[in-house]
Amino acid sequence: MATAAKAVKDATFLWEGMDKRGKKVKGQIQAAGETLVNAQLRKQGIRVTKLKKQSNLFGGGKRITEKDVALFTRQLATMMKAGVPLLQSFEIVARGHSNPSMQRLLMEIKADIEKGSSLTQSFARHPLYFDALFCNLVGAGEAAGILEAVLDRLAVYKEKILAIKGKIKSALFYPVSIIVVAFVITAIIMIFVIPAFKELFSSFGTDLPGPTLVVMAISDFFVTWWWAIFGGIGGGIYAFLQAWKRSRKIQIAMDRFLLKLPIFGAVIEKATIARWTRTLSTMFAAGVPLVEALESVAGASGNQVFVEATQKIRGEVATGTALTVAMQNSGRFPNMVLQMAAIGEESGSLDAMLGKVADFYESEVDDAVEALSSLMEPLIMVVLGTLIGGMVIAMYLPIFKMGAVVG
């Protein structure tokens, strides 16, 4: 019987009704059935006039993104700073959100709070959207009675991290998209354009230049094996991405490789340091103990090399080593970061100093991305010009040769 009872899951119900003053009210509630919904609402003095079960909690809406969570955090912080009660804040934010999936998530969290769960416990039930760092900060804010201030810091943190991720993605997206377009154009030329020239040249009855023969041989290979080329590249990329996602060894190897890349490696390293210092600064300012904070910082760094370094730092700090000394022993942080952290430890303002380091490196990433954009455009033009221009010249060489003979 106990097993059967556990198998019954709460469903989401949309309800409308009249309160004690005869005012129309509506909302969402989590319950095992309609009878329990009516009983809960009756206790609140609400007479239900309409009740509908929501078939799929997260159906009928877009996927919930990090941007949705960041926006919610900012709105909740603003509401609570203005003195709006917590449950009413959730109601207002949920009703005003443009994503129905996010609306339903927030209403479920509100229902959990109404049942007696703490805000931290309610967030922790949705680890896909609210990670350990988020829950730890909210928990620290609840315990210290400074939830509004912590939510504000958390909102700033989310916004900064989103901005830095966006800049890195924009820096990498442009060259990757150009490479894909160049490959597609090259494949089209090899499969459809070169064979037409080959038929034309077959009527010349003369030896063709070496570059033309090379391009025609590559074209023959593309025409014969195009399905294997596209299938192999597509399958290889998919298999690699899956292996990257599932294998920690591959993640470490790739993250180490990305940090050593010319030009891009420096940008990725600066972005990772900015995220690392921003996370630790936010958690330390919220009153989270340093050892516990470092555990969340490791997961938020976004780079397995820094995850390993942070775990090593956490182990040393747990045994009594100073944070700056442990950071220096890891060999992952520049002197400026170490000096700022040391000053922060000595002066008791570690969170402020780490925040300044994060600001500096975020500014460095901004400048680096702008410089990369300026550098990549002419570089890509040269590569594309050489690739496409080389094929065109190779195919026109026989025509130039024939014209010289005729002349």
Steps between C-alpha positions, in 0.01 A plus 500: 500500500785736585659435161174573322460823693850610404424432134231771499664820380369851551346660194463867415144639503383834361213639709263794510267594784358760739662609826320594825435853373348372178801603289600282203837334550700241307828315517690170485540236767680166540294208636442127453139550384204734456357412843819616674504819292146584607586422864813719498324792337198464731736538798613831346139616474483460121196354326621325181298575186736352240770234529721357227788254518818601319593193295874572468682722743750637252305447179369781283800728541858562400795338671606677820837667442766656723373838385152416635648406839715816509199719416291328770778552758522871419120542514470309829782707655331824390160390636640397838706821529175692444346313794267273302434171690678193363191308379353809340835569331494152345142556384584836337822378334335180372201684352725752328744248348477447124601131511209272608747230611664747737159612627409144592838437664462809719144408596619153601771653721237734649278199576791326676560808717129510585527140621772601747826446307774760529598699191830308482324162516253609230780607267701184574214286362584640153879447460471531122428872540635586848846354558681439831655848489158666464350293783802552729480877461124510560545274803768731642273800442207331673713397798651847544174688436647687202313325221430823308869597492608147403243483219628834370859371503385177336322697227814705431705179492261331254498806273881529500549128431246507216676802348843334513364176351332696222826674412693172482229343283500798265880483472489130406180498294625725220803294389314168546208621287737622229680163495165319461391734217838463327475120516145501358598736216809292421292180496243656262777615264668158511179302441317719247733761343829314443336203315359749246851635436629140477262426210613819327870416542453145368442646152830693505709193419805642680683453828352697791707700754592330827280723727198427277560124519526517881172694533326261257625197697365651823171571320476137383552387860225735622256386231562131575515518879292809591267291718794354693665842540190674636392197703849449642542867595150525649529169685852580617396840640197346674705213649771742614248734666333208678838370619594854612177523698531158668874440546680701767841409349399644163358812671829557683704441182280733292490775764878480530529518121262801482709688757813445285342616174674801344296821534181326620668327796582828674140620462358174640742508794410860586128419479548198728695701758232771489227239562707333778570821690145633449351179641728488804447871569121462488494195727748639751309830523179306571664338803557153354804335671809502279540121472131458410519793259799346317297184438239703308769711330653183351173409330438855379845555345394335173845355430614157623860618541379766745262249661799279587701801619209619719457156656870502586467853647197391704690203641791721608275771647310232697829397667584858604694639201433864410285549188769700318768237569267223378419700185871552436569128546240416233703690237185619318476866609705803381700707751248785494220270616720355776608844622142631508384188687786539750408866564137396544590229752722734703249787501189286553348613171551187289158527333563860389847423366383194309213708360755755370702218342182373329421851373854534361495165317149557365627829354801312358268249333295785349815656349632162381173410328492836320862452391422146383206620293723756329774241443280214381323687219807562278647160596184316395483701175858393420423132573177499298662695216790256485272194510232610251738709288746208476228269366381758248854568372572125478191447282571798275869414442422269201291777340785751549746244358283437196462873442878545510544217245236649267654846539 
